[in-house]
PDB file of C-alpha atoms in Angstrom:
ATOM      1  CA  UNK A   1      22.545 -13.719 -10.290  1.00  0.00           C
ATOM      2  CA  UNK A   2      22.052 -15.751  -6.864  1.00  0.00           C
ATOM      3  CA  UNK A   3      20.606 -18.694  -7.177  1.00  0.00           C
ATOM      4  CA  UNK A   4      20.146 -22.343  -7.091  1.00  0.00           C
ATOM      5  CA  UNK A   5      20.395 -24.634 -10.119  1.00  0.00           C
ATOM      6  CA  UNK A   6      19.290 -27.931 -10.603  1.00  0.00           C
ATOM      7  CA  UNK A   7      20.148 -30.175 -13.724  1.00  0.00           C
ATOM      8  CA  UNK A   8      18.651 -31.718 -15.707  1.00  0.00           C
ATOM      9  CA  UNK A   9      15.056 -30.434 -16.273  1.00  0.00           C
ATOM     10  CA  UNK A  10      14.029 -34.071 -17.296  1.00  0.00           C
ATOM     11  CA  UNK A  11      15.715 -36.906 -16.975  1.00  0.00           C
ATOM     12  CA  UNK A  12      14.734 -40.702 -18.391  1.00  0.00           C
ATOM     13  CA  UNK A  13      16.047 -44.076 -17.105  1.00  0.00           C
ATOM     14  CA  UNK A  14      15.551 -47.648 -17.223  1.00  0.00           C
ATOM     15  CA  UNK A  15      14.288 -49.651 -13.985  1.00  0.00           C
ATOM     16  CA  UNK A  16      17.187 -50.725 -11.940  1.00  0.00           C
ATOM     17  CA  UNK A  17      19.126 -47.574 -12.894  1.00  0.00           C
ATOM     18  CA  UNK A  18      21.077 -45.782 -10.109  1.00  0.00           C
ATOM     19  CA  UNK A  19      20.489 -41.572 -11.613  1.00  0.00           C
ATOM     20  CA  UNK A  20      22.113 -38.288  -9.990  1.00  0.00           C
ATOM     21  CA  UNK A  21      20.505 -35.310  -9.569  1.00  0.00           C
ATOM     22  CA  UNK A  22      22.540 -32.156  -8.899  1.00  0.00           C
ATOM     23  CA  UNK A  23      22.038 -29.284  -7.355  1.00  0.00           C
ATOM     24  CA  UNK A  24      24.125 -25.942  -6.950  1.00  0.00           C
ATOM     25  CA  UNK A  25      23.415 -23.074  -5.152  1.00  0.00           C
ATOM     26  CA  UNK A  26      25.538 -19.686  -5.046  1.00  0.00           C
ATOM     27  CA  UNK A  27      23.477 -18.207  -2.222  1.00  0.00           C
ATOM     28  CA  UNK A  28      26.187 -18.703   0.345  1.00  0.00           C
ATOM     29  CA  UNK A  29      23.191 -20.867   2.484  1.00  0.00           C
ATOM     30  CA  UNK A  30      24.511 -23.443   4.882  1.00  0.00           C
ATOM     31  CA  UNK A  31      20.822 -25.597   4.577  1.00  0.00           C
ATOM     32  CA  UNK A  32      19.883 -27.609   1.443  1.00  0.00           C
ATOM     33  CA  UNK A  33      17.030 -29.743   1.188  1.00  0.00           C
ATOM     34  CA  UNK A  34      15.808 -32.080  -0.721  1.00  0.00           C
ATOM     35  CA  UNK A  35      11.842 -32.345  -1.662  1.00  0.00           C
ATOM     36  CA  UNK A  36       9.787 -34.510  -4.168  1.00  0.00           C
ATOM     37  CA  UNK A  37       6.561 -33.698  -5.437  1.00  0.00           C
ATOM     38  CA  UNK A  38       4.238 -36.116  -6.953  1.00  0.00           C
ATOM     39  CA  UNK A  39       1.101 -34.550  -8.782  1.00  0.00           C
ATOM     40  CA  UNK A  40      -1.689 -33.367  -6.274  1.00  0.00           C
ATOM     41  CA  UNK A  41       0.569 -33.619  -3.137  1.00  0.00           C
ATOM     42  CA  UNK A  42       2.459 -31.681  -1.123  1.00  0.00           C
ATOM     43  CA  UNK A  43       6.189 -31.660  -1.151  1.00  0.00           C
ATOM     44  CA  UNK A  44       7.672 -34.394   1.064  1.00  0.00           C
ATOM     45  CA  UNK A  45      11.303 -33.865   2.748  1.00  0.00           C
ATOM     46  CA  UNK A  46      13.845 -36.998   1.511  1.00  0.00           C
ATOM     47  CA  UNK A  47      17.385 -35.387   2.712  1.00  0.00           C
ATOM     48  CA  UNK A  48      18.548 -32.254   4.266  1.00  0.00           C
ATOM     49  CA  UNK A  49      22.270 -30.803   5.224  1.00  0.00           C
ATOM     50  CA  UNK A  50      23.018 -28.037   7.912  1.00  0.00           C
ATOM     51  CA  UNK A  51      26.290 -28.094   6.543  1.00  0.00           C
ATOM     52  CA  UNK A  52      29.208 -29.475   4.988  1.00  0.00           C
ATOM     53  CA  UNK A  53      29.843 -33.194   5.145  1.00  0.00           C
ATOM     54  CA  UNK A  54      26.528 -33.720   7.647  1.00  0.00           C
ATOM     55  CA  UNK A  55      22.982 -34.355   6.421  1.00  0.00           C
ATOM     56  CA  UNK A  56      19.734 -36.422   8.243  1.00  0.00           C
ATOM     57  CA  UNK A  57      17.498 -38.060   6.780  1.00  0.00           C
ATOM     58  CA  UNK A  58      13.576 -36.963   6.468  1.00  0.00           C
ATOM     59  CA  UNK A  59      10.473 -38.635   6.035  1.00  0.00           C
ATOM     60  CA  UNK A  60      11.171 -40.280   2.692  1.00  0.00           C
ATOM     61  CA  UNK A  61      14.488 -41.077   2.921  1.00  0.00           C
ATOM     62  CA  UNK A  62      14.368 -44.922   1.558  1.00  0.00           C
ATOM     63  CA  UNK A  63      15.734 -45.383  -1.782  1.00  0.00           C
ATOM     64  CA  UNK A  64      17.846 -42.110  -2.113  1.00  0.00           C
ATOM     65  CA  UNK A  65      21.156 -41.189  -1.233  1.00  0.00           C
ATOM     66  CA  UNK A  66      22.736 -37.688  -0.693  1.00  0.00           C
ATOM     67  CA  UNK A  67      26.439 -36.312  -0.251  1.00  0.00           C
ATOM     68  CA  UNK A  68      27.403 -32.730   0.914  1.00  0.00           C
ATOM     69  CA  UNK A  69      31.326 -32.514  -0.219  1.00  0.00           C
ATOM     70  CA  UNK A  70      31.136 -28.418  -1.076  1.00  0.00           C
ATOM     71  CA  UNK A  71      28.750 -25.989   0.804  1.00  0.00           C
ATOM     72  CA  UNK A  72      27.325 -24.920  -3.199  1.00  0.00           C
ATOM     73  CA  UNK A  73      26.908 -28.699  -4.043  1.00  0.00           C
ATOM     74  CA  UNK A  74      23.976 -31.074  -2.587  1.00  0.00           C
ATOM     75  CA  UNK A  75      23.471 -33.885  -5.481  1.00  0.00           C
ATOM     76  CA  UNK A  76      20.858 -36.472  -4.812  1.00  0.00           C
ATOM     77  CA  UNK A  77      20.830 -40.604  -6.174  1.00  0.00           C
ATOM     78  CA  UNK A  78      17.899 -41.951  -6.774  1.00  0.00           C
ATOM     79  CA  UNK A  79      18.526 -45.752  -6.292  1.00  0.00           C
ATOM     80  CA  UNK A  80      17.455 -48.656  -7.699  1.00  0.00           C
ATOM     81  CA  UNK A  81      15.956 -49.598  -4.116  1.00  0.00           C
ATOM     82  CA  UNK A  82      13.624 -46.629  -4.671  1.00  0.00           C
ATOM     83  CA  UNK A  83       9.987 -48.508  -5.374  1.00  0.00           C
ATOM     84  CA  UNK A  84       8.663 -45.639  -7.213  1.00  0.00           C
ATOM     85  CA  UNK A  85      10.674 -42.987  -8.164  1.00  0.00           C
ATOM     86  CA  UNK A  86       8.729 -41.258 -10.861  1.00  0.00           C
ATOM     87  CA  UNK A  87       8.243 -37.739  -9.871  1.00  0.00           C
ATOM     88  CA  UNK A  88       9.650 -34.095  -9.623  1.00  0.00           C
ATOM     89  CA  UNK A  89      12.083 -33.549  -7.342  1.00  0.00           C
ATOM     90  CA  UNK A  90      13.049 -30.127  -5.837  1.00  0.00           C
ATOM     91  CA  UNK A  91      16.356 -29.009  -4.156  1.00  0.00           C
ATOM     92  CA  UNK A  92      15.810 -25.993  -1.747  1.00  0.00           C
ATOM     93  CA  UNK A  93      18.207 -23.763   0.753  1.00  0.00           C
ATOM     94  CA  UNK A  94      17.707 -21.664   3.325  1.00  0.00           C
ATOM     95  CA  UNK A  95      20.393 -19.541   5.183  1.00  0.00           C
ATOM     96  CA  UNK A  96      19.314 -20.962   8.249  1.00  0.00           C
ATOM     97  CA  UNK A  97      17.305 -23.300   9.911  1.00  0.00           C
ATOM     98  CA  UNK A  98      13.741 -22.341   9.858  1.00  0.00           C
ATOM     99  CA  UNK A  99      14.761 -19.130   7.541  1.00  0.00           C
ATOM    100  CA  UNK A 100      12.360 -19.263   4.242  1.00  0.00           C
ATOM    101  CA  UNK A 101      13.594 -21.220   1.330  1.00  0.00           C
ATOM    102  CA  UNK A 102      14.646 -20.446  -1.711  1.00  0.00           C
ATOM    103  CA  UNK A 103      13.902 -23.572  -4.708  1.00  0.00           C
ATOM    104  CA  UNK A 104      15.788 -24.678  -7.960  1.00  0.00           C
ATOM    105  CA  UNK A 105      13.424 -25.650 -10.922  1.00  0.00           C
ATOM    106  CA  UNK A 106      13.185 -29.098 -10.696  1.00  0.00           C
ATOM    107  CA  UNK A 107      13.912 -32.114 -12.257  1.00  0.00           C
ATOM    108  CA  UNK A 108      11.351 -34.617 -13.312  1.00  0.00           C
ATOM    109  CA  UNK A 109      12.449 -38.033 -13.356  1.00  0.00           C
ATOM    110  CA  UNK A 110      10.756 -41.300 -15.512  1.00  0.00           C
ATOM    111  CA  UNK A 111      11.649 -43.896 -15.203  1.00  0.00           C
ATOM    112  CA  UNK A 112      10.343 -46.503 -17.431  1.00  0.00           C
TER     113      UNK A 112
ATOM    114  CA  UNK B   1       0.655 -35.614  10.470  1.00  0.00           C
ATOM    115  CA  UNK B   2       1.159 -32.216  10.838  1.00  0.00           C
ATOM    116  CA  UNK B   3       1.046 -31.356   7.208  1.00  0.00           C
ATOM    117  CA  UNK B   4      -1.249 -28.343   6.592  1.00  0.00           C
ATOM    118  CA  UNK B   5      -4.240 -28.324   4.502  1.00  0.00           C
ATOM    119  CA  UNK B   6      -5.447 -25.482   1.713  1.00  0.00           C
ATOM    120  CA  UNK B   7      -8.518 -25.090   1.285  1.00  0.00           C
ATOM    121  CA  UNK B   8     -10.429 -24.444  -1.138  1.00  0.00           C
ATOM    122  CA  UNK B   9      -8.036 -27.204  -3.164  1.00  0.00           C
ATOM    123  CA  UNK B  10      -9.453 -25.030  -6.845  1.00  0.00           C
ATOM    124  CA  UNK B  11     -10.028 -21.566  -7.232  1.00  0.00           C
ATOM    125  CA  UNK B  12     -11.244 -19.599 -10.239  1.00  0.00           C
ATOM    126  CA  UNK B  13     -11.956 -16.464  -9.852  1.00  0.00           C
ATOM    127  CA  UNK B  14     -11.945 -13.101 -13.019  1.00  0.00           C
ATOM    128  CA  UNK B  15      -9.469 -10.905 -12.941  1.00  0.00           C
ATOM    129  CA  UNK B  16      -9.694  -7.688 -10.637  1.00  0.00           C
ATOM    130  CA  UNK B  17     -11.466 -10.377  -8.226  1.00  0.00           C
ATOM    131  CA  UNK B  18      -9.586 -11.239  -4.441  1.00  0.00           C
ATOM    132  CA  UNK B  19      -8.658 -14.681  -4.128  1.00  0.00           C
ATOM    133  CA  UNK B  20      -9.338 -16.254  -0.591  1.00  0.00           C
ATOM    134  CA  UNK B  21      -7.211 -19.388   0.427  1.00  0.00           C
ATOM    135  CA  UNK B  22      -7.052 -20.956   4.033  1.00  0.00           C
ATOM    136  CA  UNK B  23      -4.697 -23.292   5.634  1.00  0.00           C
ATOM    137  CA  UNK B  24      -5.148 -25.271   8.568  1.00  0.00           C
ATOM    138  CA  UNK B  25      -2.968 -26.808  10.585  1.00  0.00           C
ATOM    139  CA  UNK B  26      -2.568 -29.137  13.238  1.00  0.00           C
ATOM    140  CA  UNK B  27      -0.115 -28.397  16.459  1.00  0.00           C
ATOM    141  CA  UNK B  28       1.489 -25.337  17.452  1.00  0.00           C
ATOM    142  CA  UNK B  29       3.711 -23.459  14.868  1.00  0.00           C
ATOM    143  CA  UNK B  30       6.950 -21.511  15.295  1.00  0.00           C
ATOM    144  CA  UNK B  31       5.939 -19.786  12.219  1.00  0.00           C
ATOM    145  CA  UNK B  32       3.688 -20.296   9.064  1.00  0.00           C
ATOM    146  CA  UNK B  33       5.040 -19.582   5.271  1.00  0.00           C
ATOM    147  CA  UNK B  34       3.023 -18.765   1.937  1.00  0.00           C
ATOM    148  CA  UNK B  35       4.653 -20.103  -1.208  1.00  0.00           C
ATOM    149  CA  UNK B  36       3.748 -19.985  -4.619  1.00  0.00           C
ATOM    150  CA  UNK B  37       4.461 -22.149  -7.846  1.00  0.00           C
ATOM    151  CA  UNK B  38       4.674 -21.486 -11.380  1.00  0.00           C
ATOM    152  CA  UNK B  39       3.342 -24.912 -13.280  1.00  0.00           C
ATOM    153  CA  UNK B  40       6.476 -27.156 -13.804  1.00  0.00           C
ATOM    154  CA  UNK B  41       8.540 -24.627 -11.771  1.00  0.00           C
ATOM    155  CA  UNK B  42      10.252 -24.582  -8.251  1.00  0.00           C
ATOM    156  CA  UNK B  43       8.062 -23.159  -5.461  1.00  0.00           C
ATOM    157  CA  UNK B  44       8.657 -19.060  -4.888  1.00  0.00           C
ATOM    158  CA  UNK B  45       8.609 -18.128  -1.065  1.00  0.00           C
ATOM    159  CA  UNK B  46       5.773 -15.290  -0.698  1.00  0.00           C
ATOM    160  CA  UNK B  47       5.533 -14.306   3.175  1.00  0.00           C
ATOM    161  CA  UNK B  48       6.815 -15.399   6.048  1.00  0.00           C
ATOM    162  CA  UNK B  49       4.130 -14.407   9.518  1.00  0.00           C
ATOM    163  CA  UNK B  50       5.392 -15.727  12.760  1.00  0.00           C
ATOM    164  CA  UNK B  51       2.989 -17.058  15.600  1.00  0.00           C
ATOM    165  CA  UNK B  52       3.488 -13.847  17.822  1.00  0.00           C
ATOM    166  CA  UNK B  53       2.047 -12.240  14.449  1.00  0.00           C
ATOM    167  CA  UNK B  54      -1.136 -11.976  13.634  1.00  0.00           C
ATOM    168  CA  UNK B  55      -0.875  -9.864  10.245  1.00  0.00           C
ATOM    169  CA  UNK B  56       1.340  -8.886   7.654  1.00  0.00           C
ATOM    170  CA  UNK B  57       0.740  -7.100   4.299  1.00  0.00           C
ATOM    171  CA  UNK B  58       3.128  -7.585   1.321  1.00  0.00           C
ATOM    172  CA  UNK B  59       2.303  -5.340  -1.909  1.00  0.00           C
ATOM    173  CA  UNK B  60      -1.141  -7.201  -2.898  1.00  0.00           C
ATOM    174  CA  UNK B  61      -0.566 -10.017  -0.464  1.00  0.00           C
ATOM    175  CA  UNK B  62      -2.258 -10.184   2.990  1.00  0.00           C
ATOM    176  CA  UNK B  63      -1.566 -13.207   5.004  1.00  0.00           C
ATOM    177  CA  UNK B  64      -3.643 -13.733   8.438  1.00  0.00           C
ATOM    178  CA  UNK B  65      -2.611 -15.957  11.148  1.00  0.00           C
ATOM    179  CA  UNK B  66      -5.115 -17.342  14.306  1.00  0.00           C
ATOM    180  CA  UNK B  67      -3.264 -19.171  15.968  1.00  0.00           C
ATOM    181  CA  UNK B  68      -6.553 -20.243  19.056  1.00  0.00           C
ATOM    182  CA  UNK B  69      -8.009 -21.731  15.328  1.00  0.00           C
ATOM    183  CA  UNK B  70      -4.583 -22.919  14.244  1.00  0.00           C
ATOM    184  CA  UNK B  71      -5.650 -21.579  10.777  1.00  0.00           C
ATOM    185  CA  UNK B  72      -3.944 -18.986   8.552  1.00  0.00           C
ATOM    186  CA  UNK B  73      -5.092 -16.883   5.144  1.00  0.00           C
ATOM    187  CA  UNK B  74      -3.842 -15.786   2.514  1.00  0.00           C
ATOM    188  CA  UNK B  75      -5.728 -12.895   0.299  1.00  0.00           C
ATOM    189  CA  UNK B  76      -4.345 -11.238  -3.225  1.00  0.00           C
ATOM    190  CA  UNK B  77      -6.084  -8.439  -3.951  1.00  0.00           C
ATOM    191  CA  UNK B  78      -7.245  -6.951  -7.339  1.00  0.00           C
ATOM    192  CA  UNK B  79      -5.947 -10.878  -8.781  1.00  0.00           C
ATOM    193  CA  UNK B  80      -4.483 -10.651 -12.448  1.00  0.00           C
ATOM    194  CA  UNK B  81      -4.458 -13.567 -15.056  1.00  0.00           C
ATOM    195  CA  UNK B  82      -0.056 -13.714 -13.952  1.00  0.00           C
ATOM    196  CA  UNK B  83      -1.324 -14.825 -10.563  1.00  0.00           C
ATOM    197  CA  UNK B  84      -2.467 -17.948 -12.091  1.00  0.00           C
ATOM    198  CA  UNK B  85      -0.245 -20.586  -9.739  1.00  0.00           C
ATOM    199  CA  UNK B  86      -0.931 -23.391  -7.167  1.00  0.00           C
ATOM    200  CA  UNK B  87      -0.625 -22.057  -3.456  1.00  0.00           C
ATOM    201  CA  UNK B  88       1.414 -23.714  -0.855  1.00  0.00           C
ATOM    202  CA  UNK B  89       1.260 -23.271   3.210  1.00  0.00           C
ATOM    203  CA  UNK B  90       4.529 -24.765   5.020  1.00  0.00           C
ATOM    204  CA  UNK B  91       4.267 -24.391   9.062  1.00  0.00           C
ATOM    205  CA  UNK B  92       7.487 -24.462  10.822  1.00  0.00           C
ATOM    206  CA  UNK B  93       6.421 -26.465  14.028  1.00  0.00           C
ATOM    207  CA  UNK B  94       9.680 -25.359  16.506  1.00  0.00           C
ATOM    208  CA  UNK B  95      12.199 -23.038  16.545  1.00  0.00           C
ATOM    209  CA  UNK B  96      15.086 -24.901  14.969  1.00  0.00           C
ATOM    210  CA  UNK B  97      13.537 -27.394  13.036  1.00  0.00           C
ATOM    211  CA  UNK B  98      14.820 -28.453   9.488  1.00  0.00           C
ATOM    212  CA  UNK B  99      11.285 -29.914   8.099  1.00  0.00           C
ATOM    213  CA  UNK B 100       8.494 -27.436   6.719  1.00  0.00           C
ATOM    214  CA  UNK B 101       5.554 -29.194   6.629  1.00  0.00           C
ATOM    215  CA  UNK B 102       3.962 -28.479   3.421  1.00  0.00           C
ATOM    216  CA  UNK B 103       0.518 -28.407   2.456  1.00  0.00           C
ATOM    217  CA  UNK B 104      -1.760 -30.176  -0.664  1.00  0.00           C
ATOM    218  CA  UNK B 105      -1.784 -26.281  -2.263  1.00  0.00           C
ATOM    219  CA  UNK B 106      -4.563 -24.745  -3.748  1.00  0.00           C
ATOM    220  CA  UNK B 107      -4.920 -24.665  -7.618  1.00  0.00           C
ATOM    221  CA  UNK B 108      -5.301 -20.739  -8.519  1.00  0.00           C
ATOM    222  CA  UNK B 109      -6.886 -19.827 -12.074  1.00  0.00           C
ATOM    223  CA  UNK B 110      -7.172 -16.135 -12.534  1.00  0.00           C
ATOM    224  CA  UNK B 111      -9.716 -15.381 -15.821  1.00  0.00           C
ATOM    225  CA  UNK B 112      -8.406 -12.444 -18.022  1.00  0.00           C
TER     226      UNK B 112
END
């Protein structure tokens, strides 16, 4: 089955840890995104890639860093520079700009 | 910002009841998406109704689009207790854009 997969489902670290989230998609989609979501909020855009080895940066962007390496593959670091970076974060892609997209599951990240 | 806004942000309604939710919005749209989520899941795209569209109908889904009011609506007919989800509206504000501006969402509880 097609889809996008994001690992792990929950994830715990210590303040001042660096933390990778991945994200895999087999959808053949040239977009990923990357989205957090803290409780009663809409989802806020911190990285997105048109393709392969090019991303920009979106409204959130501080404290996170992204590489795109493989068309499937868009992982996500969560820094230590990140002031608050409890919350659930969700990797999207679309086949093309402004094309609806499709979401992994999530990841929701403590950190403690 | 040009994030959209659900309203009403809670809805309960019985089961066999329509559910009613409205998004505004706040400049002019290339199009206008519905997307649900599943508690603890990753958002599910529902409809897509482009701003040349004023209508479109998707099994028990109806999605409304003004754009003179810069408001859109989303109905579900004959509701059932799996409906149970929070809402989201993401507008799409030019062709070519990478950023969906997503909305608060609206907190659906569907009574069996």
């Amino acid at each position: 089955d097609g889809g996008i997969t994001q690992s792990p489902k929950y994830l715990f670290r210590k303040e001042g840890q660096n933390v990778t989230l991945s994200c895999e998609q087999n959808l053949n989609h040239d977009a990923m995104y990357w989205y957090r979501q803290d409780p009663g909020q809409g989802l806020r855009l911190i990285y997105y890639s048109q393709i392969v080895n090019d991303f920009q940066k979106g409204d959130i962007a501080e404290g996170y860093s992204v590489s795109r390496e493989k068309k499937e593959s868009f992982p996500l670091t969560v820094t230590s520079a990140q002031k608050n970076p409890t919350a659930f974060y969700l990797c999207a892609s679309s086949i093309v700009e402004s094309s609806p997209l499709h979401f992994g599951n999530g990841t929701r990240l403590t950190v403690t | 910002s040009q994030q959209g806004e659900e309203d009403p942000q809670a809805l309960s309604i019985q089961e066999g009841e329509n559910a009613t939710m409205n998004c505004s919005y706040k400049t002019s749209i290339n199009n206008l998406q519905w997307y649900r989520q599943n508690s603890g899941r990753g958002l599910v795209h529902l409809i897509l109704i482009r701003s040349n569209e004023r209508e479109k109908h998707s099994g028990r889904l109806r999605v409304t689009l003004d754009t003179s009011k810069k408001s859109s609506s989303l109905l579900i007919t004959a509701s059932r207790a799996a409906d149970t989800a929070s809402y989201f509206c993401a507008t799409d504000v030019s062709p070519g854009a990478n950023n969906l501006f997503f909305g608060t969402g609206t907190r659906l509880t569907v009574i069996p």
